Amino acid sequence: MQGRIIIISGPSGVGKGTILKEVMRRDPSLRFSVSATTRPIRPGEVEGVNYYFVDKPRFEQMIENGELLEHAFYAGNYYGTPEKPVEDALAQGINVVLEIDVQGALQVFKRRPDAISVFIAPPSLEELRRRLNGRGDTAPEVADLRLHIALQECAIAEQYQYIIINDSVAHAADELCAILSAEACRPQYRKIHLKEEV
Ligand code: 5GP
């Protein structure tokens, strides 16, 4: 059986990465889709693990070649999901996590209506501001821009199938695991074995 795409979106600084780390620790069968981006690498990030860091001409070539499942221009940089690794994993029955912004998610909703979509929201705007400003790797003007984008992103949250409020990482991870378990129980992904033993 084909794997499924799991779209995770939410404002920058909301804690998507931390929640995903915990969920993937609990379910190591999940595969994280490594995106391509033109944004500069941050301290601690690793090429090919966090992102494929590419320049603008290379990114535009990927768009032109149709190599991307979706892409978006976010806070001055390109981000996109290389399609082939996703398709290869799905064909092997592996569920693939796409941590992407709302613009990219809207593209995937259209192309892959079977995708599971989850929006992670902050408990409040003040809390998001606090988390963004407390992140040592983000300049104040970048944090302001990201906060502004966050408001627009939250307006699109209702188009997702699920919304999780990240009030605590453990609770948010519990909810995401519960969503994934319930989704696996949908009839189209379950086989009932009724053959009689003889
Ligand atoms: P950051 O620069 O903080 O790593 O990511 C900024 C935003 O880009 C986040 O909302 C993140 O989810 C989103 N993002 C990361 N990879 C992709 C991608 O492949 N496609 C799209 N559309 N957004 C992405």
Short mmCIF file of N, CA, C and O in Angstrom, two decimals, residues 43-108:
data_model
loop_
_atom_site.label_atom_id
_atom_site.label_comp_id
_atom_site.label_asym_id
_atom_site.label_seq_id
_atom_site.Cartn_x
_atom_site.Cartn_y
_atom_site.Cartn_z
N PRO A 43 23.77 28.32 11.97
CA PRO A 43 24.69 27.52 12.78
C PRO A 43 23.98 26.25 13.25
O PRO A 43 22.82 26.31 13.68
N GLY A 44 24.66 25.14 13.15
CA GLY A 44 24.09 23.86 13.62
C GLY A 44 23.34 23.11 12.53
O GLY A 44 23.06 21.92 12.69
N GLU A 45 23.01 23.77 11.43
CA GLU A 45 22.31 23.06 10.35
C GLU A 45 23.30 22.29 9.50
O GLU A 45 24.46 22.68 9.37
N VAL A 46 22.80 21.20 8.91
CA VAL A 46 23.67 20.33 8.13
C VAL A 46 23.07 20.16 6.73
O VAL A 46 21.87 19.86 6.59
N GLU A 47 23.90 20.38 5.72
CA GLU A 47 23.49 20.20 4.32
C GLU A 47 22.97 18.78 4.10
O GLU A 47 23.61 17.80 4.51
N GLY A 48 21.81 18.68 3.50
CA GLY A 48 21.25 17.36 3.19
C GLY A 48 20.48 16.75 4.34
O GLY A 48 19.84 15.71 4.18
N VAL A 49 20.59 17.35 5.53
CA VAL A 49 19.83 16.85 6.69
C VAL A 49 18.68 17.81 6.99
O VAL A 49 17.51 17.44 6.99
N ASN A 50 19.03 19.10 7.21
CA ASN A 50 17.99 20.11 7.46
C ASN A 50 17.42 20.61 6.13
O ASN A 50 16.20 20.75 5.99
N TYR A 51 18.28 20.90 5.21
CA TYR A 51 17.90 21.40 3.89
C TYR A 51 18.98 21.02 2.89
O TYR A 51 20.11 20.72 3.27
N TYR A 52 18.62 21.14 1.59
CA TYR A 52 19.64 21.24 0.54
C TYR A 52 19.77 22.73 0.28
O TYR A 52 18.81 23.37 -0.14
N PHE A 53 20.93 23.28 0.60
CA PHE A 53 21.14 24.72 0.43
C PHE A 53 21.66 24.97 -0.99
O PHE A 53 22.75 24.49 -1.34
N VAL A 54 20.86 25.66 -1.78
CA VAL A 54 21.22 25.88 -3.18
C VAL A 54 21.15 27.37 -3.50
O VAL A 54 20.54 28.15 -2.75
N ASP A 55 21.78 27.77 -4.62
CA ASP A 55 21.67 29.19 -5.00
C ASP A 55 20.42 29.40 -5.85
O ASP A 55 19.74 28.44 -6.26
N LYS A 56 20.12 30.68 -6.11
CA LYS A 56 18.87 31.02 -6.81
C LYS A 56 18.80 30.40 -8.21
O LYS A 56 17.77 29.82 -8.57
N PRO A 57 19.89 30.50 -9.03
CA PRO A 57 19.81 29.90 -10.37
C PRO A 57 19.49 28.40 -10.31
O PRO A 57 18.69 27.90 -11.10
N ARG A 58 20.12 27.70 -9.36
CA ARG A 58 19.87 26.25 -9.25
C ARG A 58 18.41 26.00 -8.85
O ARG A 58 17.75 25.09 -9.38
N PHE A 59 17.89 26.83 -7.93
CA PHE A 59 16.50 26.64 -7.49
C PHE A 59 15.56 26.87 -8.68
O PHE A 59 14.63 26.11 -8.92
N GLU A 60 15.84 27.95 -9.45
CA GLU A 60 14.96 28.26 -10.59
C GLU A 60 15.03 27.16 -11.64
O GLU A 60 14.03 26.86 -12.30
N GLN A 61 16.19 26.53 -11.73
CA GLN A 61 16.34 25.40 -12.66
C GLN A 61 15.47 24.22 -12.19
O GLN A 61 14.82 23.55 -12.99
N MET A 62 15.45 24.01 -10.87
CA MET A 62 14.63 22.92 -10.32
C MET A 62 13.15 23.17 -10.64
O MET A 62 12.41 22.24 -10.98
N ILE A 63 12.72 24.44 -10.52
CA ILE A 63 11.32 24.77 -10.84
C ILE A 63 11.07 24.46 -12.32
O ILE A 63 10.10 23.78 -12.67
N GLU A 64 11.98 24.95 -13.17
CA GLU A 64 11.80 24.78 -14.61
C GLU A 64 11.78 23.31 -15.03
O GLU A 64 10.98 22.91 -15.87
N ASN A 65 12.63 22.51 -14.39
CA ASN A 65 12.70 21.07 -14.72
C ASN A 65 11.53 20.29 -14.15
O ASN A 65 11.45 19.08 -14.35
N GLY A 66 10.68 20.94 -13.38
CA GLY A 66 9.55 20.22 -12.77
C GLY A 66 10.00 19.26 -11.69
O GLY A 66 9.37 18.24 -11.44
N GLU A 67 11.12 19.60 -11.01
CA GLU A 67 11.66 18.69 -9.99
C GLU A 67 10.97 18.85 -8.64
O GLU A 67 11.21 18.07 -7.72
N LEU A 68 10.14 19.90 -8.51
CA LEU A 68 9.57 20.20 -7.19
C LEU A 68 8.08 19.87 -7.11
O LEU A 68 7.31 20.18 -8.03
N LEU A 69 7.69 19.23 -6.03
CA LEU A 69 6.28 18.93 -5.79
C LEU A 69 5.52 20.22 -5.52
O LEU A 69 4.37 20.39 -5.89
N GLU A 70 6.19 21.14 -4.83
CA GLU A 70 5.64 22.47 -4.53
C GLU A 70 6.81 23.38 -4.22
O GLU A 70 7.89 22.91 -3.90
N HIS A 71 6.55 24.69 -4.33
CA HIS A 71 7.59 25.62 -3.89
C HIS A 71 6.95 26.94 -3.51
O HIS A 71 5.79 27.21 -3.88
N ALA A 72 7.68 27.74 -2.76
CA ALA A 72 7.14 29.02 -2.31
C ALA A 72 8.29 30.01 -2.11
O ALA A 72 9.45 29.61 -1.92
N PHE A 73 7.93 31.29 -2.16
CA PHE A 73 8.88 32.35 -1.84
C PHE A 73 8.47 32.85 -0.47
O PHE A 73 7.34 33.32 -0.29
N TYR A 74 9.34 32.69 0.52
CA TYR A 74 8.99 33.00 1.90
C TYR A 74 10.07 33.87 2.51
O TYR A 74 11.25 33.47 2.51
N ALA A 75 9.68 35.03 3.04
CA ALA A 75 10.60 35.95 3.73
C ALA A 75 11.90 36.16 2.94
O ALA A 75 12.99 36.13 3.51
N GLY A 76 11.76 36.34 1.64
CA GLY A 76 12.92 36.69 0.81
C GLY A 76 13.70 35.52 0.25
O GLY A 76 14.73 35.72 -0.40
N ASN A 77 13.25 34.29 0.51
CA ASN A 77 13.97 33.13 0.00
C ASN A 77 13.02 32.09 -0.59
O ASN A 77 11.86 32.03 -0.22
N TYR A 78 13.56 31.29 -1.50
CA TYR A 78 12.81 30.18 -2.07
C TYR A 78 12.91 28.95 -1.17
O TYR A 78 13.98 28.68 -0.61
N TYR A 79 11.80 28.20 -1.11
CA TYR A 79 11.79 26.91 -0.42
C TYR A 79 10.99 25.95 -1.31
O TYR A 79 9.98 26.36 -1.88
N GLY A 80 11.40 24.68 -1.40
CA GLY A 80 10.63 23.74 -2.21
C GLY A 80 10.91 22.31 -1.85
O GLY A 80 11.95 21.98 -1.28
N THR A 81 9.95 21.45 -2.21
CA THR A 81 10.04 20.02 -1.90
C THR A 81 10.45 19.22 -3.14
O THR A 81 9.66 19.15 -4.10
N PRO A 82 11.65 18.64 -3.16
CA PRO A 82 12.02 17.77 -4.29
C PRO A 82 11.03 16.59 -4.37
O PRO A 82 10.77 15.92 -3.37
N GLU A 83 10.47 16.38 -5.57
CA GLU A 83 9.37 15.43 -5.69
C GLU A 83 9.83 13.97 -5.68
O GLU A 83 9.17 13.11 -5.09
N LYS A 84 10.97 13.68 -6.32
CA LYS A 84 11.34 12.28 -6.51
C LYS A 84 11.51 11.50 -5.21
O LYS A 84 10.95 10.40 -5.07
N PRO A 85 12.27 12.05 -4.23
CA PRO A 85 12.41 11.29 -2.98
C PRO A 85 11.08 11.03 -2.29
O PRO A 85 10.89 9.96 -1.67
N VAL A 86 10.14 11.98 -2.44
CA VAL A 86 8.82 11.80 -1.82
C VAL A 86 8.09 10.65 -2.51
O VAL A 86 7.59 9.72 -1.86
N GLU A 87 8.07 10.69 -3.85
CA GLU A 87 7.37 9.63 -4.61
C GLU A 87 7.99 8.27 -4.34
O GLU A 87 7.27 7.27 -4.19
N ASP A 88 9.33 8.21 -4.28
CA ASP A 88 10.01 6.92 -4.05
C ASP A 88 9.60 6.34 -2.69
O ASP A 88 9.32 5.15 -2.57
N ALA A 89 9.57 7.21 -1.67
CA ALA A 89 9.21 6.73 -0.33
C ALA A 89 7.74 6.28 -0.29
O ALA A 89 7.43 5.20 0.24
N LEU A 90 6.86 7.08 -0.90
CA LEU A 90 5.43 6.72 -0.90
C LEU A 90 5.24 5.36 -1.58
O LEU A 90 4.44 4.53 -1.11
N ALA A 91 5.97 5.14 -2.67
CA ALA A 91 5.84 3.87 -3.41
C ALA A 91 6.26 2.69 -2.54
O ALA A 91 5.79 1.56 -2.74
N GLN A 92 7.15 2.96 -1.59
CA GLN A 92 7.60 1.87 -0.68
C GLN A 92 6.69 1.76 0.54
O GLN A 92 7.00 1.03 1.49
N GLY A 93 5.60 2.52 0.55
CA GLY A 93 4.65 2.44 1.66
C GLY A 93 5.06 3.26 2.87
O GLY A 93 4.51 3.10 3.96
N ILE A 94 6.04 4.16 2.65
CA ILE A 94 6.53 4.98 3.78
C ILE A 94 5.74 6.29 3.83
O ILE A 94 5.50 6.93 2.79
N ASN A 95 5.34 6.71 5.03
CA ASN A 95 4.66 7.99 5.21
C ASN A 95 5.70 9.11 5.26
O ASN A 95 6.70 8.99 5.98
N VAL A 96 5.46 10.18 4.50
CA VAL A 96 6.47 11.23 4.35
C VAL A 96 5.95 12.55 4.95
O VAL A 96 4.87 13.00 4.62
N VAL A 97 6.78 13.13 5.82
CA VAL A 97 6.42 14.39 6.48
C VAL A 97 6.97 15.57 5.69
O VAL A 97 8.17 15.66 5.44
N LEU A 98 6.08 16.48 5.28
CA LEU A 98 6.49 17.71 4.60
C LEU A 98 6.28 18.87 5.57
O LEU A 98 5.14 19.19 5.91
N GLU A 99 7.39 19.46 6.02
CA GLU A 99 7.25 20.64 6.89
C GLU A 99 7.37 21.85 5.99
O GLU A 99 8.47 22.26 5.62
N ILE A 100 6.21 22.39 5.58
CA ILE A 100 6.21 23.44 4.55
C ILE A 100 5.28 24.59 4.94
O ILE A 100 4.42 24.43 5.81
N ASP A 101 5.46 25.73 4.28
CA ASP A 101 4.62 26.89 4.62
C ASP A 101 3.24 26.75 3.98
O ASP A 101 2.99 25.81 3.21
N VAL A 102 2.35 27.70 4.27
CA VAL A 102 0.96 27.56 3.80
C VAL A 102 0.84 27.67 2.28
O VAL A 102 0.00 27.00 1.69
N GLN A 103 1.69 28.49 1.65
CA GLN A 103 1.61 28.60 0.18
C GLN A 103 1.89 27.26 -0.47
O GLN A 103 1.19 26.83 -1.39
N GLY A 104 2.92 26.58 0.04
CA GLY A 104 3.27 25.26 -0.50
C GLY A 104 2.19 24.24 -0.18
O GLY A 104 1.85 23.40 -1.00
N ALA A 105 1.63 24.34 1.04
CA ALA A 105 0.60 23.39 1.45
C ALA A 105 -0.62 23.48 0.53
O ALA A 105 -1.17 22.45 0.11
N LEU A 106 -1.00 24.71 0.16
CA LEU A 106 -2.17 24.87 -0.71
C LEU A 106 -1.93 24.18 -2.06
O LEU A 106 -2.85 23.61 -2.65
N GLN A 107 -0.69 24.19 -2.53
CA GLN A 107 -0.36 23.50 -3.79
C GLN A 107 -0.49 21.98 -3.63
O GLN A 107 -1.01 21.29 -4.50
N VAL A 108 -0.03 21.48 -2.47
CA VAL A 108 -0.08 20.02 -2.25
C VAL A 108 -1.54 19.57 -2.05
O VAL A 108 -1.92 18.48 -2.50
#
